[in-house]
């Protein structure tokens, strides 16, 4: 019995480490790298996602007027809450960073309370860097008018390439 318990613990610890690396490898260009306190990775301490991987996660469409475009636009993309679940995130805040190194800290509660997305498309077209892509943090401004203010505009980072969970 004394031999079985350490052997069982060794097996269970092996299962835990195997589960920590259960994300598939990106086949296309990496659009997003997630770091910080995450359990599931596909690189050395990182979770890297291409468009196909992001599209495989739960999606949402947000039709909203924003300060950055004229009129109501249809934004679609991955629910950030689902992305955090996929990487096994354990933190209260994320820092989202853009191509130009602009970053914003966003409470994880925002993603759960408001169904915030990383928009990958606008009006059905893939967001290019020129159009604020590849990823754009979009809040459901039209569904919740209280979000239409400078606090949430500052959290709506575009040209996102990285996210760190803290």
Tab-separated table of N, CA and C in Angstrom:
chain	number	residue	atom	x	y	z
A	1	UNK	N	0.820	-1.191	0.000
A	1	UNK	CA	0.000	0.000	0.000
A	1	UNK	C	0.868	1.260	0.000
A	2	UNK	N	1.979	1.226	0.752
A	2	UNK	CA	2.866	2.378	0.810
A	2	UNK	C	3.485	2.662	-0.555
A	3	UNK	N	3.684	1.671	-1.359
A	3	UNK	CA	4.256	1.844	-2.694
A	3	UNK	C	3.193	2.373	-3.655
A	4	UNK	N	1.960	1.951	-3.481
A	4	UNK	CA	0.890	2.353	-4.373
A	4	UNK	C	0.542	3.832	-4.271
A	5	UNK	N	0.546	4.367	-3.071
A	5	UNK	CA	0.165	5.770	-2.902
A	5	UNK	C	1.157	6.693	-3.617
A	6	UNK	N	2.494	6.559	-3.396
A	6	UNK	CA	3.408	7.427	-4.157
A	6	UNK	C	3.292	7.214	-5.668
A	7	UNK	N	3.076	5.980	-6.100
A	7	UNK	CA	2.941	5.721	-7.538
A	7	UNK	C	1.685	6.394	-8.083
A	8	UNK	N	0.601	6.320	-7.322
A	8	UNK	CA	-0.638	6.967	-7.735
A	8	UNK	C	-0.461	8.488	-7.799
A	9	UNK	N	0.193	9.068	-6.803
A	9	UNK	CA	0.446	10.506	-6.814
A	9	UNK	C	1.306	10.917	-7.997
A	10	UNK	N	2.295	10.098	-8.331
A	10	UNK	CA	3.142	10.389	-9.481
A	10	UNK	C	2.326	10.371	-10.771
A	11	UNK	N	1.445	9.399	-10.900
A	11	UNK	CA	0.578	9.327	-12.090
A	11	UNK	C	-0.340	10.541	-12.174
A	12	UNK	N	-0.931	10.918	-11.051
A	12	UNK	CA	-1.839	12.057	-11.046
A	12	UNK	C	-1.104	13.349	-11.374
A	13	UNK	N	0.115	13.513	-10.888
A	13	UNK	CA	0.858	14.722	-11.226
A	13	UNK	C	1.207	14.741	-12.705
A	14	UNK	N	1.435	13.609	-13.291
A	14	UNK	CA	1.695	13.525	-14.731
A	14	UNK	C	0.475	13.901	-15.537
A	15	UNK	N	-0.698	13.503	-15.069
A	15	UNK	CA	-1.941	13.872	-15.739
A	15	UNK	C	-2.127	15.383	-15.688
A	16	UNK	N	-1.854	15.984	-14.545
A	16	UNK	CA	-1.987	17.438	-14.413
A	16	UNK	C	-1.091	18.178	-15.375
A	17	UNK	N	0.160	17.721	-15.513
A	17	UNK	CA	1.051	18.427	-16.431
A	17	UNK	C	0.656	18.180	-17.875
A	18	UNK	N	0.094	17.021	-18.172
A	18	UNK	CA	-0.370	16.764	-19.538
A	18	UNK	C	-1.547	17.669	-19.874
A	19	UNK	N	-2.429	17.891	-18.904
A	19	UNK	CA	-3.571	18.768	-19.148
A	19	UNK	C	-3.144	20.221	-19.301
A	20	UNK	N	-2.032	20.591	-18.701
A	20	UNK	CA	-1.569	21.967	-18.783
A	20	UNK	C	-1.100	22.330	-20.186
A	21	UNK	N	-0.834	21.356	-21.022
A	21	UNK	CA	-0.352	21.623	-22.377
A	21	UNK	C	-1.334	21.099	-23.422
A	22	UNK	N	-2.631	21.254	-23.175
A	22	UNK	CA	-3.598	20.622	-24.060
A	22	UNK	C	-4.138	21.528	-25.161
A	23	UNK	N	-3.632	22.723	-25.316
A	23	UNK	CA	-4.071	23.563	-26.427
A	23	UNK	C	-3.374	23.103	-27.708
A	24	UNK	N	-4.089	23.104	-28.822
A	24	UNK	CA	-3.443	22.735	-30.084
A	24	UNK	C	-2.426	23.798	-30.506
A	25	UNK	N	-1.561	23.429	-31.402
A	25	UNK	CA	-0.591	24.376	-31.955
A	25	UNK	C	-1.270	25.202	-33.049
A	26	UNK	N	-0.973	26.489	-33.121
A	26	UNK	CA	-1.526	27.291	-34.218
A	26	UNK	C	-0.938	26.835	-35.545
A	27	UNK	N	-1.775	26.747	-36.566
A	27	UNK	CA	-1.327	26.363	-37.909
A	27	UNK	C	-1.102	27.591	-38.787
A	28	UNK	N	-1.768	28.693	-38.455
A	28	UNK	CA	-1.624	29.928	-39.215
A	28	UNK	C	-0.836	30.948	-38.424
A	29	UNK	N	-0.782	32.177	-38.908
A	29	UNK	CA	-0.071	33.240	-38.191
A	29	UNK	C	-0.658	33.447	-36.789
A	30	UNK	N	0.206	33.613	-35.810
A	30	UNK	CA	-0.231	33.831	-34.433
A	30	UNK	C	-0.755	35.266	-34.317
A	31	UNK	N	-2.020	35.384	-33.902
A	31	UNK	CA	-2.640	36.694	-33.717
A	31	UNK	C	-2.577	37.161	-32.268
A	32	UNK	N	-2.609	36.192	-31.332
A	32	UNK	CA	-2.684	36.537	-29.913
A	32	UNK	C	-1.798	35.601	-29.111
A	33	UNK	N	-1.032	36.185	-28.202
A	33	UNK	CA	-0.227	35.419	-27.248
A	33	UNK	C	-0.718	35.769	-25.852
A	34	UNK	N	-1.109	34.741	-25.093
A	34	UNK	CA	-1.612	34.926	-23.731
A	34	UNK	C	-0.562	34.399	-22.766
A	35	UNK	N	-0.223	35.215	-21.767
A	35	UNK	CA	0.767	34.838	-20.756
A	35	UNK	C	0.198	35.126	-19.373
A	36	UNK	N	1.006	34.900	-18.360
A	36	UNK	CA	0.605	35.190	-16.986
A	36	UNK	C	0.148	33.938	-16.278
A	37	UNK	N	-0.819	34.100	-15.394
A	37	UNK	CA	-1.294	32.974	-14.591
A	37	UNK	C	-2.337	32.186	-15.378
A	38	UNK	N	-1.828	31.310	-16.247
A	38	UNK	CA	-2.675	30.446	-17.070
A	38	UNK	C	-2.225	28.999	-16.885
A	39	UNK	N	-3.158	28.080	-16.989
A	39	UNK	CA	-2.853	26.663	-16.792
A	39	UNK	C	-2.628	25.924	-18.105
A	40	UNK	N	-3.258	26.375	-19.177
A	40	UNK	CA	-3.199	25.660	-20.455
A	40	UNK	C	-2.362	26.442	-21.454
A	41	UNK	N	-1.338	25.785	-21.978
A	41	UNK	CA	-0.413	26.448	-22.893
A	41	UNK	C	-0.166	25.564	-24.116
A	42	UNK	N	0.473	26.147	-25.114
A	42	UNK	CA	0.920	25.367	-26.269
A	42	UNK	C	2.321	25.801	-26.690
A	43	UNK	N	2.969	26.589	-25.842
A	43	UNK	CA	4.351	27.024	-26.023
A	43	UNK	C	4.936	27.165	-24.620
A	44	UNK	N	6.146	27.573	-24.515
A	44	UNK	CA	6.818	27.679	-23.228
A	44	UNK	C	6.174	28.765	-22.358
A	45	UNK	N	5.199	28.360	-21.529
A	45	UNK	CA	4.520	29.290	-20.638
A	45	UNK	C	3.548	30.228	-21.320
A	46	UNK	N	3.229	29.980	-22.571
A	46	UNK	CA	2.339	30.847	-23.337
A	46	UNK	C	1.240	30.039	-24.013
A	47	UNK	N	0.163	30.727	-24.310
A	47	UNK	CA	-0.900	30.167	-25.144
A	47	UNK	C	-0.965	31.042	-26.390
A	48	UNK	N	-0.680	30.436	-27.527
A	48	UNK	CA	-0.676	31.177	-28.799
A	48	UNK	C	-1.876	30.762	-29.631
A	49	UNK	N	-2.531	31.759	-30.222
A	49	UNK	CA	-3.757	31.517	-30.977
A	49	UNK	C	-3.656	32.117	-32.370
A	50	UNK	N	-4.088	31.322	-33.359
A	50	UNK	CA	-4.270	31.856	-34.706
A	50	UNK	C	-5.765	32.111	-34.891
A	51	UNK	N	-6.156	32.623	-36.044
A	51	UNK	CA	-7.560	32.960	-36.280
A	51	UNK	C	-8.461	31.737	-36.186
A	52	UNK	N	-8.027	30.612	-36.732
A	52	UNK	CA	-8.842	29.399	-36.689
A	52	UNK	C	-9.105	28.953	-35.249
A	53	UNK	N	-8.100	29.042	-34.401
A	53	UNK	CA	-8.269	28.656	-33.000
A	53	UNK	C	-9.228	29.608	-32.283
A	54	UNK	N	-9.105	30.902	-32.558
A	54	UNK	CA	-10.016	31.866	-31.951
A	54	UNK	C	-11.441	31.643	-32.434
A	55	UNK	N	-11.595	31.343	-33.721
A	55	UNK	CA	-12.925	31.092	-34.282
A	55	UNK	C	-13.571	29.833	-33.705
A	56	UNK	N	-12.774	28.901	-33.207
A	56	UNK	CA	-13.306	27.657	-32.652
A	56	UNK	C	-13.894	27.850	-31.248
A	57	UNK	N	-13.593	28.964	-30.615
A	57	UNK	CA	-14.114	29.256	-29.278
A	57	UNK	C	-15.480	29.939	-29.397
A	58	UNK	N	-16.268	29.961	-28.303
A	58	UNK	CA	-17.583	30.611	-28.360
A	58	UNK	C	-17.494	32.054	-28.849
A	59	UNK	N	-18.396	32.389	-29.758
A	59	UNK	CA	-18.405	33.681	-30.440
A	59	UNK	C	-19.608	34.510	-30.014
A	60	UNK	N	-19.530	35.784	-30.372
A	60	UNK	CA	-20.637	36.711	-30.124
A	60	UNK	C	-20.614	37.776	-31.214
A	61	UNK	N	-21.783	38.259	-31.555
A	61	UNK	CA	-21.922	39.395	-32.457
A	61	UNK	C	-22.423	40.572	-31.622
A	62	UNK	N	-21.754	41.701	-31.748
A	62	UNK	CA	-22.149	42.920	-31.055
A	62	UNK	C	-22.399	43.991	-32.104
A	63	UNK	N	-23.633	44.449	-32.200
A	63	UNK	CA	-23.967	45.526	-33.128
A	63	UNK	C	-24.039	46.799	-32.315
A	64	UNK	N	-23.146	47.722	-32.635
A	64	UNK	CA	-23.022	48.893	-31.785
A	64	UNK	C	-22.449	50.079	-32.537
A	65	UNK	N	-22.814	51.234	-32.059
A	65	UNK	CA	-22.163	52.459	-32.488
A	65	UNK	C	-20.973	52.650	-31.563
A	66	UNK	N	-19.863	53.094	-32.109
A	66	UNK	CA	-18.659	53.335	-31.323
A	66	UNK	C	-18.078	54.691	-31.707
A	67	UNK	N	-17.142	55.204	-30.930
A	67	UNK	CA	-16.507	56.469	-31.295
A	67	UNK	C	-15.549	56.341	-32.484
A	68	UNK	N	-15.234	55.119	-32.903
A	68	UNK	CA	-14.186	54.906	-33.908
A	68	UNK	C	-14.705	54.691	-35.321
A	69	UNK	N	-16.002	54.473	-35.467
A	69	UNK	CA	-16.603	54.242	-36.781
A	69	UNK	C	-17.883	55.053	-36.884
A	70	UNK	N	-18.283	55.382	-38.093
A	70	UNK	CA	-19.544	56.088	-38.316
A	70	UNK	C	-20.692	55.097	-38.341
A	71	UNK	N	-21.713	55.351	-37.552
A	71	UNK	CA	-22.904	54.517	-37.550
A	71	UNK	C	-22.715	53.199	-36.827
A	72	UNK	N	-23.781	52.434	-36.798
A	72	UNK	CA	-23.773	51.124	-36.142
A	72	UNK	C	-22.995	50.140	-37.009
A	73	UNK	N	-22.112	49.397	-36.371
A	73	UNK	CA	-21.311	48.374	-37.044
A	73	UNK	C	-21.583	47.033	-36.376
A	74	UNK	N	-21.390	45.971	-37.123
A	74	UNK	CA	-21.542	44.621	-36.597
A	74	UNK	C	-20.154	44.027	-36.360
A	75	UNK	N	-19.801	43.879	-35.089
A	75	UNK	CA	-18.523	43.302	-34.695
A	75	UNK	C	-18.752	41.856	-34.285
A	76	UNK	N	-17.895	40.969	-34.719
A	76	UNK	CA	-18.004	39.577	-34.288
A	76	UNK	C	-16.634	39.058	-33.902
A	77	UNK	N	-16.657	38.131	-32.953
A	77	UNK	CA	-15.399	37.546	-32.501
A	77	UNK	C	-15.593	36.723	-31.253
A	78	UNK	N	-14.476	36.308	-30.715
A	78	UNK	CA	-14.459	35.396	-29.577
A	78	UNK	C	-14.814	36.142	-28.289
A	79	UNK	N	-15.641	35.489	-27.471
A	79	UNK	CA	-15.925	36.024	-26.140
A	79	UNK	C	-14.637	35.910	-25.326
A	80	UNK	N	-14.196	37.015	-24.754
A	80	UNK	CA	-12.942	36.980	-23.998
A	80	UNK	C	-13.079	36.085	-22.776
A	81	UNK	N	-14.248	36.010	-22.190
A	81	UNK	CA	-14.474	35.096	-21.063
A	81	UNK	C	-14.180	33.652	-21.483
A	82	UNK	N	-14.626	33.253	-22.659
A	82	UNK	CA	-14.379	31.890	-23.151
A	82	UNK	C	-12.892	31.665	-23.403
A	83	UNK	N	-12.212	32.668	-23.901
A	83	UNK	CA	-10.767	32.572	-24.125
A	83	UNK	C	-10.045	32.386	-22.794
A	84	UNK	N	-10.436	33.148	-21.784
A	84	UNK	CA	-9.830	33.000	-20.459
A	84	UNK	C	-10.080	31.609	-19.899
A	85	UNK	N	-11.278	31.085	-20.108
A	85	UNK	CA	-11.574	29.723	-19.672
A	85	UNK	C	-10.706	28.712	-20.413
A	86	UNK	N	-10.498	28.916	-21.707
A	86	UNK	CA	-9.709	27.979	-22.511
A	86	UNK	C	-8.257	27.896	-22.050
A	87	UNK	N	-7.713	29.003	-21.566
A	87	UNK	CA	-6.319	28.991	-21.113
A	87	UNK	C	-6.208	28.701	-19.619
A	88	UNK	N	-7.337	28.506	-18.952
A	88	UNK	CA	-7.301	28.238	-17.515
A	88	UNK	C	-6.771	29.426	-16.739
A	89	UNK	N	-7.250	30.608	-17.078
A	89	UNK	CA	-6.770	31.840	-16.446
A	89	UNK	C	-7.165	31.887	-14.980
A	90	UNK	N	-6.251	32.403	-14.171
A	90	UNK	CA	-6.498	32.576	-12.747
A	90	UNK	C	-5.977	33.946	-12.341
A	91	UNK	N	-6.833	34.940	-12.440
A	91	UNK	CA	-6.435	36.295	-12.086
A	91	UNK	C	-7.630	37.210	-12.065
A	92	UNK	N	-7.418	38.422	-11.571
A	92	UNK	CA	-8.491	39.401	-11.465
A	92	UNK	C	-8.404	40.482	-12.527
A	93	UNK	N	-7.230	40.562	-13.187
A	93	UNK	CA	-6.994	41.628	-14.152
A	93	UNK	C	-6.237	41.052	-15.339
A	94	UNK	N	-6.494	41.610	-16.501
A	94	UNK	CA	-5.669	41.297	-17.667
A	94	UNK	C	-5.106	42.608	-18.203
A	95	UNK	N	-3.925	42.508	-18.761
A	95	UNK	CA	-3.343	43.633	-19.480
A	95	UNK	C	-3.364	43.261	-20.944
A	96	UNK	N	-4.036	44.084	-21.731
A	96	UNK	CA	-4.153	43.862	-23.170
A	96	UNK	C	-3.192	44.828	-23.851
A	97	UNK	N	-2.367	44.300	-24.756
A	97	UNK	CA	-1.325	45.105	-25.400
A	97	UNK	C	-1.497	45.094	-26.910
A	98	UNK	N	-1.320	46.272	-27.509
A	98	UNK	CA	-1.473	46.457	-28.948
A	98	UNK	C	-0.122	46.399	-29.655
A	99	UNK	N	-0.195	46.379	-30.982
A	99	UNK	CA	1.015	46.369	-31.812
A	99	UNK	C	1.970	47.514	-31.487
A	100	UNK	N	1.432	48.679	-31.155
A	100	UNK	CA	2.260	49.851	-30.871
A	100	UNK	C	2.656	49.954	-29.400
A	101	UNK	N	2.445	48.870	-28.639
A	101	UNK	CA	2.763	48.769	-27.207
A	101	UNK	C	1.806	49.530	-26.293
A	102	UNK	N	0.760	50.150	-26.853
A	102	UNK	CA	-0.282	50.719	-25.988
A	102	UNK	C	-0.898	49.555	-25.222
A	103	UNK	N	-1.187	49.755	-23.946
A	103	UNK	CA	-1.821	48.693	-23.175
A	103	UNK	C	-2.850	49.279	-22.218
A	104	UNK	N	-3.769	48.423	-21.821
A	104	UNK	CA	-4.790	48.808	-20.853
A	104	UNK	C	-5.029	47.637	-19.918
A	105	UNK	N	-5.239	47.959	-18.658
A	105	UNK	CA	-5.616	46.936	-17.690
A	105	UNK	C	-7.132	46.873	-17.640
A	106	UNK	N	-7.628	45.640	-17.703
A	106	UNK	CA	-9.077	45.431	-17.726
A	106	UNK	C	-9.430	44.420	-16.640
A	107	UNK	N	-10.380	44.756	-15.768
A	107	UNK	CA	-10.811	43.778	-14.762
A	107	UNK	C	-11.465	42.568	-15.434
A	108	UNK	N	-11.132	41.378	-14.972
A	108	UNK	CA	-11.736	40.155	-15.510
A	108	UNK	C	-13.254	40.209	-15.358
A	109	UNK	N	-13.731	40.878	-14.334
A	109	UNK	CA	-15.180	40.997	-14.115
A	109	UNK	C	-15.885	41.615	-15.325
A	110	UNK	N	-15.217	42.517	-16.050
A	110	UNK	CA	-15.825	43.106	-17.244
A	110	UNK	C	-16.224	42.029	-18.242
A	111	UNK	N	-15.366	41.032	-18.433
A	111	UNK	CA	-15.624	40.002	-19.438
A	111	UNK	C	-16.811	39.133	-19.049
A	112	UNK	N	-16.977	38.914	-17.765
A	112	UNK	CA	-18.085	38.094	-17.288
A	112	UNK	C	-19.390	38.904	-17.224
A	113	UNK	N	-19.281	40.180	-16.870
A	113	UNK	CA	-20.470	41.018	-16.706
A	113	UNK	C	-21.045	41.532	-18.025
A	114	UNK	N	-20.190	41.756	-19.041
A	114	UNK	CA	-20.638	42.444	-20.247
A	114	UNK	C	-20.449	41.675	-21.551
A	115	UNK	N	-19.973	40.453	-21.522
A	115	UNK	CA	-19.742	39.673	-22.744
A	115	UNK	C	-18.899	40.454	-23.765
A	116	UNK	N	-17.771	40.929	-23.289
A	116	UNK	CA	-16.819	41.658	-24.123
A	116	UNK	C	-16.171	40.667	-25.093
A	117	UNK	N	-15.889	41.128	-26.306
A	117	UNK	CA	-15.274	40.251	-27.307
A	117	UNK	C	-13.952	40.813	-27.802
A	118	UNK	N	-13.132	39.911	-28.312
A	118	UNK	CA	-12.040	40.289	-29.190
A	118	UNK	C	-12.635	40.197	-30.579
A	119	UNK	N	-13.007	41.331	-31.145
A	119	UNK	CA	-13.579	41.329	-32.496
A	119	UNK	C	-12.484	40.936	-33.480
A	120	UNK	N	-12.823	39.991	-34.331
A	120	UNK	CA	-11.933	39.580	-35.418
A	120	UNK	C	-12.493	40.042	-36.759
A	121	UNK	N	-13.768	40.463	-36.735
A	121	UNK	CA	-14.439	40.868	-37.971
A	121	UNK	C	-15.336	42.076	-37.714
A	122	UNK	N	-15.481	42.872	-38.752
A	122	UNK	CA	-16.432	43.984	-38.736
A	122	UNK	C	-17.288	43.836	-39.986
A	123	UNK	N	-18.600	43.793	-39.777
A	123	UNK	CA	-19.558	43.609	-40.878
A	123	UNK	C	-19.186	42.403	-41.738
A	124	UNK	N	-18.718	41.336	-41.082
A	124	UNK	CA	-18.400	40.084	-41.760
A	124	UNK	C	-17.022	40.016	-42.389
A	125	UNK	N	-16.294	41.119	-42.405
A	125	UNK	CA	-14.956	41.152	-43.014
A	125	UNK	C	-13.889	41.068	-41.928
A	126	UNK	N	-12.869	40.250	-42.169
A	126	UNK	CA	-11.779	40.114	-41.205
A	126	UNK	C	-11.107	41.464	-40.989
A	127	UNK	N	-10.892	41.815	-39.720
A	127	UNK	CA	-10.249	43.084	-39.389
A	127	UNK	C	-8.772	43.045	-39.777
A	128	UNK	N	-8.357	44.002	-40.557
A	128	UNK	CA	-6.941	44.139	-40.905
A	128	UNK	C	-6.301	45.107	-39.910
A	129	UNK	N	-4.998	45.168	-39.916
A	129	UNK	CA	-4.297	46.114	-39.048
A	129	UNK	C	-4.765	47.537	-39.358
A	130	UNK	N	-4.969	47.842	-40.611
A	130	UNK	CA	-5.438	49.171	-41.020
A	130	UNK	C	-6.822	49.485	-40.428
A	131	UNK	N	-7.642	48.442	-40.236
A	131	UNK	CA	-8.995	48.616	-39.694
A	131	UNK	C	-9.086	48.297	-38.209
A	132	UNK	N	-7.974	48.432	-37.485
A	132	UNK	CA	-7.907	48.240	-36.040
A	132	UNK	C	-7.780	46.769	-35.629
A	133	UNK	N	-7.424	45.908	-36.568
A	133	UNK	CA	-7.236	44.489	-36.275
A	133	UNK	C	-5.794	44.178	-35.948
A	134	UNK	N	-5.450	42.977	-35.693
A	134	UNK	CA	-6.255	41.787	-35.954
A	134	UNK	C	-7.348	41.539	-34.910
A	135	UNK	N	-7.158	42.099	-33.694
A	135	UNK	CA	-8.144	41.927	-32.635
A	135	UNK	C	-8.458	43.292	-32.030
A	136	UNK	N	-9.728	43.487	-31.706
A	136	UNK	CA	-10.199	44.761	-31.171
A	136	UNK	C	-11.129	44.447	-30.009
A	137	UNK	N	-10.818	44.960	-28.814
A	137	UNK	CA	-11.670	44.753	-27.641
A	137	UNK	C	-12.936	45.582	-27.835
A	138	UNK	N	-14.083	44.892	-27.901
A	138	UNK	CA	-15.362	45.572	-28.131
A	138	UNK	C	-16.337	45.242	-26.992
A	139	UNK	N	-16.805	46.293	-26.352
A	139	UNK	CA	-17.855	46.189	-25.333
A	139	UNK	C	-19.214	46.343	-26.027
A	140	UNK	N	-20.278	45.787	-25.441
A	140	UNK	CA	-21.616	45.959	-26.023
A	140	UNK	C	-22.206	47.321	-25.645
A	141	UNK	N	-21.649	48.371	-26.250
A	141	UNK	CA	-22.032	49.737	-25.894
A	141	UNK	C	-23.528	50.000	-26.076
A	142	UNK	N	-24.129	49.490	-27.152
A	142	UNK	CA	-25.539	49.768	-27.397
A	142	UNK	C	-26.464	49.021	-26.431
A	143	UNK	N	-26.017	47.866	-25.963
A	143	UNK	CA	-26.839	47.110	-25.014
A	143	UNK	C	-26.770	47.696	-23.616
A	144	UNK	N	-25.669	48.374	-23.310
A	144	UNK	CA	-25.499	48.950	-21.988
A	144	UNK	C	-24.936	50.364	-22.139
A	145	UNK	N	-25.809	51.369	-22.249
A	145	UNK	CA	-25.358	52.749	-22.469
A	145	UNK	C	-24.397	53.266	-21.392
A	146	UNK	N	-24.411	52.665	-20.188
A	146	UNK	CA	-23.486	53.094	-19.132
A	146	UNK	C	-22.027	52.826	-19.511
A	147	UNK	N	-21.804	51.957	-20.490
A	147	UNK	CA	-20.444	51.650	-20.931
A	147	UNK	C	-19.895	52.702	-21.891
A	148	UNK	N	-20.756	53.532	-22.430
A	148	UNK	CA	-20.350	54.507	-23.442
A	148	UNK	C	-19.707	55.713	-22.760
A	149	UNK	N	-18.461	55.505	-22.276
A	149	UNK	CA	-17.726	56.587	-21.615
A	149	UNK	C	-16.227	56.325	-21.727
A	150	UNK	N	-15.447	57.300	-21.314
A	150	UNK	CA	-13.986	57.255	-21.492
A	150	UNK	C	-13.325	56.073	-20.787
A	151	UNK	N	-13.876	55.623	-19.673
A	151	UNK	CA	-13.280	54.470	-18.971
A	151	UNK	C	-13.267	53.249	-19.890
A	152	UNK	N	-14.397	52.946	-20.481
A	152	UNK	CA	-14.496	51.756	-21.331
A	152	UNK	C	-13.896	51.981	-22.708
A	153	UNK	N	-13.915	53.212	-23.191
A	153	UNK	CA	-13.231	53.510	-24.454
A	153	UNK	C	-11.730	53.243	-24.295
A	154	UNK	N	-11.167	53.605	-23.139
A	154	UNK	CA	-9.750	53.367	-22.880
A	154	UNK	C	-9.394	51.893	-22.784
A	155	UNK	N	-10.350	51.078	-22.403
A	155	UNK	CA	-10.134	49.626	-22.316
A	155	UNK	C	-10.342	48.939	-23.667
A	156	UNK	N	-10.910	49.648	-24.618
A	156	UNK	CA	-11.222	49.090	-25.938
A	156	UNK	C	-9.993	49.182	-26.839
A	157	UNK	N	-9.016	48.374	-26.524
A	157	UNK	CA	-7.741	48.393	-27.247
A	157	UNK	C	-7.934	47.767	-28.623
A	158	UNK	N	-7.338	48.386	-29.643
A	158	UNK	CA	-7.353	47.790	-30.984
A	158	UNK	C	-5.944	47.378	-31.359
A	159	UNK	N	-5.835	46.617	-32.419
A	159	UNK	CA	-4.566	46.039	-32.885
A	159	UNK	C	-3.913	45.205	-31.778
A	160	UNK	N	-4.746	44.456	-31.054
A	160	UNK	CA	-4.272	43.639	-29.933
A	160	UNK	C	-3.450	42.461	-30.444
A	161	UNK	N	-2.325	42.224	-29.779
A	161	UNK	CA	-1.490	41.066	-30.095
A	161	UNK	C	-1.147	40.237	-28.862
A	162	UNK	N	-1.359	40.806	-27.650
A	162	UNK	CA	-0.962	40.080	-26.438
A	162	UNK	C	-1.916	40.389	-25.294
A	163	UNK	N	-2.012	39.405	-24.396
A	163	UNK	CA	-2.809	39.561	-23.195
A	163	UNK	C	-2.087	38.847	-22.056
A	164	UNK	N	-1.961	39.509	-20.922
A	164	UNK	CA	-1.331	38.906	-19.752
A	164	UNK	C	-2.345	38.855	-18.616
A	165	UNK	N	-2.484	37.696	-18.016
A	165	UNK	CA	-3.425	37.502	-16.905
A	165	UNK	C	-2.675	37.689	-15.598
A	166	UNK	N	-3.204	38.550	-14.757
A	166	UNK	CA	-2.547	38.843	-13.479
A	166	UNK	C	-3.507	38.637	-12.329
